[in-house]
PDB file of C-alpha atoms in Angstrom:
ATOM      1  CA  UNK G   1     141.364 204.766 217.799  1.00 56.00           C
ATOM      2  CA  UNK G   2     140.007 203.413 220.735  1.00 67.00           C
ATOM      3  CA  UNK G   3     138.805 206.370 222.635  1.00 67.00           C
ATOM      4  CA  UNK G   4     135.408 206.863 224.645  1.00 68.00           C
ATOM      5  CA  UNK G   5     133.091 208.959 225.586  1.00 69.00           C
ATOM      6  CA  UNK G   6     131.669 209.545 228.532  1.00 68.00           C
ATOM      7  CA  UNK G   7     127.694 210.747 227.792  1.00 71.00           C
ATOM      8  CA  UNK G   8     127.638 213.057 230.928  1.00 74.00           C
ATOM      9  CA  UNK G   9     124.446 215.117 232.905  1.00 75.00           C
ATOM     10  CA  UNK G  10     125.728 218.810 233.452  1.00 81.00           C
ATOM     11  CA  UNK G  11     126.323 219.952 236.893  1.00 83.00           C
ATOM     12  CA  UNK G  12     124.923 223.517 236.962  1.00 86.00           C
ATOM     13  CA  UNK G  13     126.898 223.654 240.005  1.00 89.00           C
ATOM     14  CA  UNK G  14     130.249 223.795 238.612  1.00 88.00           C
ATOM     15  CA  UNK G  15     129.974 227.136 238.627  1.00 89.00           C
ATOM     16  CA  UNK G  16     130.948 226.978 242.053  1.00 90.00           C
ATOM     17  CA  UNK G  17     134.144 225.392 241.280  1.00 91.00           C
ATOM     18  CA  UNK G  18     135.112 221.676 241.209  1.00 93.00           C
ATOM     19  CA  UNK G  19     137.419 219.992 243.884  1.00 96.00           C
ATOM     20  CA  UNK G  20     140.665 218.116 242.984  1.00 95.00           C
ATOM     21  CA  UNK G  21     142.069 215.165 244.157  1.00 97.00           C
ATOM     22  CA  UNK G  22     146.266 214.445 244.072  1.00 94.00           C
ATOM     23  CA  UNK G  23     147.324 210.876 245.286  1.00 96.00           C
ATOM     24  CA  UNK G  24     149.993 208.990 245.200  1.00 95.00           C
ATOM     25  CA  UNK G  25     148.892 205.895 243.984  1.00 94.00           C
ATOM     26  CA  UNK G  26     146.063 205.209 247.424  1.00 95.00           C
ATOM     27  CA  UNK G  27     147.600 208.748 249.104  1.00 96.00           C
ATOM     28  CA  UNK G  28     145.419 211.484 249.005  1.00 97.00           C
ATOM     29  CA  UNK G  29     148.051 214.328 249.065  1.00 94.00           C
ATOM     30  CA  UNK G  30     145.632 217.777 248.490  1.00 93.00           C
ATOM     31  CA  UNK G  31     142.785 218.882 247.978  1.00 96.00           C
ATOM     32  CA  UNK G  32     142.445 222.048 245.381  1.00 93.00           C
ATOM     33  CA  UNK G  33     139.292 223.783 245.193  1.00 94.00           C
ATOM     34  CA  UNK G  34     139.328 225.297 241.802  1.00 93.00           C
ATOM     35  CA  UNK G  35     137.121 227.930 241.475  1.00 92.00           C
ATOM     36  CA  UNK G  36     136.067 229.040 237.408  1.00 86.00           C
ATOM     37  CA  UNK G  37     136.224 233.705 237.243  1.00 85.00           C
ATOM     38  CA  UNK G  38     132.875 234.909 237.713  1.00 85.00           C
ATOM     39  CA  UNK G  39     130.395 234.260 235.280  1.00 80.00           C
ATOM     40  CA  UNK G  40     132.512 230.940 233.572  1.00 76.00           C
ATOM     41  CA  UNK G  41     131.741 227.256 233.919  1.00 74.00           C
ATOM     42  CA  UNK G  42     135.366 226.379 233.580  1.00 76.00           C
ATOM     43  CA  UNK G  43     138.291 226.522 235.944  1.00 73.00           C
ATOM     44  CA  UNK G  44     141.236 225.436 234.004  1.00 73.00           C
ATOM     45  CA  UNK G  45     144.224 227.188 234.138  1.00 67.00           C
ATOM     46  CA  UNK G  46     145.137 230.498 232.297  1.00 66.00           C
ATOM     47  CA  UNK G  47     140.828 231.429 232.609  1.00 73.00           C
ATOM     48  CA  UNK G  48     141.437 233.683 235.817  1.00 78.00           C
ATOM     49  CA  UNK G  49     140.008 230.851 238.067  1.00 85.00           C
ATOM     50  CA  UNK G  50     140.918 231.039 241.786  1.00 89.00           C
ATOM     51  CA  UNK G  51     142.631 228.058 243.286  1.00 89.00           C
ATOM     52  CA  UNK G  52     142.529 227.429 247.407  1.00 93.00           C
ATOM     53  CA  UNK G  53     144.784 224.557 248.487  1.00 91.00           C
ATOM     54  CA  UNK G  54     143.780 222.594 251.181  1.00 95.00           C
ATOM     55  CA  UNK G  55     145.311 219.545 253.239  1.00 94.00           C
ATOM     56  CA  UNK G  56     144.237 215.571 252.680  1.00 96.00           C
ATOM     57  CA  UNK G  57     142.197 215.861 255.975  1.00 96.00           C
ATOM     58  CA  UNK G  58     140.459 218.879 255.640  1.00 96.00           C
ATOM     59  CA  UNK G  59     136.787 218.727 257.981  1.00 95.00           C
ATOM     60  CA  UNK G  60     134.866 220.687 255.093  1.00 92.00           C
ATOM     61  CA  UNK G  61     135.263 217.493 252.516  1.00 95.00           C
ATOM     62  CA  UNK G  62     135.160 214.908 255.214  1.00 94.00           C
ATOM     63  CA  UNK G  63     132.441 212.873 253.211  1.00 94.00           C
ATOM     64  CA  UNK G  64     133.630 212.725 250.284  1.00 96.00           C
ATOM     65  CA  UNK G  65     136.782 212.103 251.376  1.00 97.00           C
ATOM     66  CA  UNK G  66     136.008 209.679 253.643  1.00 96.00           C
ATOM     67  CA  UNK G  67     133.922 207.583 251.096  1.00 95.00           C
ATOM     68  CA  UNK G  68     135.920 208.553 247.916  1.00 96.00           C
ATOM     69  CA  UNK G  69     139.231 206.560 249.728  1.00 97.00           C
ATOM     70  CA  UNK G  70     137.219 203.821 251.676  1.00 96.00           C
ATOM     71  CA  UNK G  71     134.738 202.684 249.750  1.00 95.00           C
ATOM     72  CA  UNK G  72     134.883 203.804 245.867  1.00 95.00           C
ATOM     73  CA  UNK G  73     138.599 203.809 245.514  1.00 94.00           C
ATOM     74  CA  UNK G  74     138.885 199.892 244.694  1.00 94.00           C
ATOM     75  CA  UNK G  75     136.403 199.867 242.081  1.00 94.00           C
ATOM     76  CA  UNK G  76     137.782 202.530 240.382  1.00 92.00           C
ATOM     77  CA  UNK G  77     140.357 200.100 237.920  1.00 92.00           C
ATOM     78  CA  UNK G  78     138.528 197.433 237.491  1.00 94.00           C
ATOM     79  CA  UNK G  79     135.253 199.713 236.543  1.00 91.00           C
ATOM     80  CA  UNK G  80     137.875 200.997 233.660  1.00 88.00           C
ATOM     81  CA  UNK G  81     138.177 197.202 232.531  1.00 91.00           C
ATOM     82  CA  UNK G  82     142.054 197.919 234.033  1.00 92.00           C
ATOM     83  CA  UNK G  83     141.895 195.250 237.520  1.00 92.00           C
ATOM     84  CA  UNK G  84     145.338 193.851 237.571  1.00 90.00           C
ATOM     85  CA  UNK G  85     146.738 197.023 236.554  1.00 88.00           C
ATOM     86  CA  UNK G  86     148.100 199.482 240.105  1.00 86.00           C
ATOM     87  CA  UNK G  87     146.517 202.409 240.910  1.00 90.00           C
ATOM     88  CA  UNK G  88     148.640 205.380 238.406  1.00 92.00           C
ATOM     89  CA  UNK G  89     151.293 207.193 240.743  1.00 93.00           C
ATOM     90  CA  UNK G  90     150.402 210.122 240.419  1.00 93.00           C
ATOM     91  CA  UNK G  91     146.694 210.955 239.466  1.00 95.00           C
ATOM     92  CA  UNK G  92     143.922 213.438 239.599  1.00 95.00           C
ATOM     93  CA  UNK G  93     140.248 212.937 240.535  1.00 95.00           C
ATOM     94  CA  UNK G  94     138.175 216.039 239.771  1.00 94.00           C
ATOM     95  CA  UNK G  95     134.265 216.183 241.697  1.00 96.00           C
ATOM     96  CA  UNK G  96     131.462 218.447 240.992  1.00 94.00           C
ATOM     97  CA  UNK G  97     128.945 219.235 243.432  1.00 94.00           C
ATOM     98  CA  UNK G  98     125.480 217.985 242.137  1.00 93.00           C
ATOM     99  CA  UNK G  99     123.521 217.800 245.628  1.00 93.00           C
ATOM    100  CA  UNK G 100     120.576 220.563 245.421  1.00 92.00           C
ATOM    101  CA  UNK G 101     122.033 223.896 247.467  1.00 91.00           C
ATOM    102  CA  UNK G 102     121.092 222.734 251.247  1.00 92.00           C
ATOM    103  CA  UNK G 103     121.766 219.266 250.902  1.00 92.00           C
ATOM    104  CA  UNK G 104     123.782 218.219 254.292  1.00 91.00           C
ATOM    105  CA  UNK G 105     127.373 217.888 254.036  1.00 86.00           C
ATOM    106  CA  UNK G 106     127.000 213.868 255.046  1.00 86.00           C
ATOM    107  CA  UNK G 107     124.359 213.453 251.878  1.00 91.00           C
ATOM    108  CA  UNK G 108     126.400 215.388 248.994  1.00 92.00           C
ATOM    109  CA  UNK G 109     126.499 213.432 246.063  1.00 93.00           C
ATOM    110  CA  UNK G 110     129.804 214.461 244.177  1.00 94.00           C
ATOM    111  CA  UNK G 111     129.995 213.289 240.694  1.00 92.00           C
ATOM    112  CA  UNK G 112     133.123 212.687 239.360  1.00 92.00           C
ATOM    113  CA  UNK G 113     134.002 214.844 236.133  1.00 89.00           C
ATOM    114  CA  UNK G 114     138.052 213.611 234.997  1.00 88.00           C
ATOM    115  CA  UNK G 115     140.501 211.059 236.366  1.00 90.00           C
ATOM    116  CA  UNK G 116     144.044 212.193 234.821  1.00 91.00           C
ATOM    117  CA  UNK G 117     147.209 210.272 234.939  1.00 88.00           C
ATOM    118  CA  UNK G 118     148.384 211.364 231.804  1.00 81.00           C
ATOM    119  CA  UNK G 119     149.239 215.045 232.102  1.00 79.00           C
ATOM    120  CA  UNK G 120     149.327 215.249 235.935  1.00 84.00           C
ATOM    121  CA  UNK G 121     150.698 219.122 236.812  1.00 81.00           C
ATOM    122  CA  UNK G 122     152.313 219.747 240.651  1.00 84.00           C
ATOM    123  CA  UNK G 123     150.138 222.513 241.256  1.00 81.00           C
ATOM    124  CA  UNK G 124     152.467 224.425 244.169  1.00 84.00           C
ATOM    125  CA  UNK G 125     155.014 224.469 241.405  1.00 88.00           C
ATOM    126  CA  UNK G 126     152.716 226.843 238.945  1.00 85.00           C
ATOM    127  CA  UNK G 127     154.551 229.746 239.892  1.00 89.00           C
ATOM    128  CA  UNK G 128     157.615 228.065 237.932  1.00 91.00           C
ATOM    129  CA  UNK G 129     155.277 228.275 234.587  1.00 88.00           C
ATOM    130  CA  UNK G 130     156.517 230.095 231.948  1.00 89.00           C
ATOM    131  CA  UNK G 131     153.631 232.112 230.409  1.00 86.00           C
ATOM    132  CA  UNK G 132     153.326 235.625 228.077  1.00 90.00           C
ATOM    133  CA  UNK G 133     153.543 237.534 230.450  1.00 89.00           C
ATOM    134  CA  UNK G 134     156.170 235.205 233.736  1.00 90.00           C
ATOM    135  CA  UNK G 135     158.742 234.293 230.759  1.00 93.00           C
ATOM    136  CA  UNK G 136     161.867 234.284 233.254  1.00 95.00           C
ATOM    137  CA  UNK G 137     159.594 232.060 235.643  1.00 94.00           C
ATOM    138  CA  UNK G 138     161.701 229.519 237.132  1.00 94.00           C
ATOM    139  CA  UNK G 139     162.232 227.049 239.779  1.00 94.00           C
ATOM    140  CA  UNK G 140     163.257 230.066 242.170  1.00 95.00           C
ATOM    141  CA  UNK G 141     159.707 231.473 242.219  1.00 95.00           C
ATOM    142  CA  UNK G 142     157.908 228.767 244.301  1.00 95.00           C
ATOM    143  CA  UNK G 143     157.551 229.869 247.964  1.00 95.00           C
ATOM    144  CA  UNK G 144     159.463 227.676 250.167  1.00 96.00           C
ATOM    145  CA  UNK G 145     155.837 226.449 251.655  1.00 93.00           C
ATOM    146  CA  UNK G 146     155.115 225.415 247.973  1.00 92.00           C
ATOM    147  CA  UNK G 147     158.311 223.880 248.245  1.00 94.00           C
ATOM    148  CA  UNK G 148     158.188 221.915 250.714  1.00 93.00           C
ATOM    149  CA  UNK G 149     155.063 220.634 249.831  1.00 89.00           C
ATOM    150  CA  UNK G 150     155.956 219.435 246.629  1.00 91.00           C
ATOM    151  CA  UNK G 151     159.244 217.627 247.891  1.00 93.00           C
ATOM    152  CA  UNK G 152     156.621 215.623 250.377  1.00 92.00           C
ATOM    153  CA  UNK G 153     154.895 214.668 247.348  1.00 91.00           C
ATOM    154  CA  UNK G 154     158.115 213.453 245.129  1.00 92.00           C
ATOM    155  CA  UNK G 155     159.688 211.802 248.319  1.00 95.00           C
ATOM    156  CA  UNK G 156     155.650 209.990 248.909  1.00 95.00           C
ATOM    157  CA  UNK G 157     156.338 209.206 244.317  1.00 94.00           C
ATOM    158  CA  UNK G 158     159.341 207.593 245.278  1.00 95.00           C
ATOM    159  CA  UNK G 159     158.285 205.593 248.155  1.00 95.00           C
ATOM    160  CA  UNK G 160     155.324 204.933 246.507  1.00 94.00           C
ATOM    161  CA  UNK G 161     157.142 203.634 243.013  1.00 94.00           C
ATOM    162  CA  UNK G 162     159.473 201.666 244.949  1.00 95.00           C
ATOM    163  CA  UNK G 163     157.054 199.818 246.718  1.00 91.00           C
ATOM    164  CA  UNK G 164     155.096 198.923 242.796  1.00 88.00           C
ATOM    165  CA  UNK G 165     158.444 197.439 241.607  1.00 90.00           C
ATOM    166  CA  UNK G 166     158.515 195.494 244.491  1.00 91.00           C
ATOM    167  CA  UNK G 167     155.716 193.760 244.238  1.00 86.00           C
ATOM    168  CA  UNK G 168     155.928 193.297 240.465  1.00 85.00           C
ATOM    169  CA  UNK G 169     159.840 191.379 240.922  1.00 84.00           C
TER     170      UNK G 169
END
């Protein structure tokens, strides 16, 4: 049906978690360290994983961030055969650390585990997600801090979308 399969090696350090880079077009708006619960390898929502939020300028990930935004980002769409298409408006990239333990941060090698632009949520709004244990969750359950961050993302998306539309005229 036109889908693709990627044969990717297993990265054993996935047990330490993965980094999700949240982007609005070419602007990194946040980094989430998604760590699986003890003994697990998946950090998807609802599995007991622990999410730690970082700003886009987090020093711990400076080397990865700089390499991705300044060296690799311009190559993503052409590598996917979509050179004439704009980078998605709201999308994520998940990175898994592939370097041996003890590798200096500036020499670390990170593997892209996933690009997502079809079903991206705003993690700061997870408190409003209705589940079996929170059937009455609503927007009122989002903290003020998280709502402010989510609004920044939304406002930036509006600005970037307007720019994309103006370019397309």
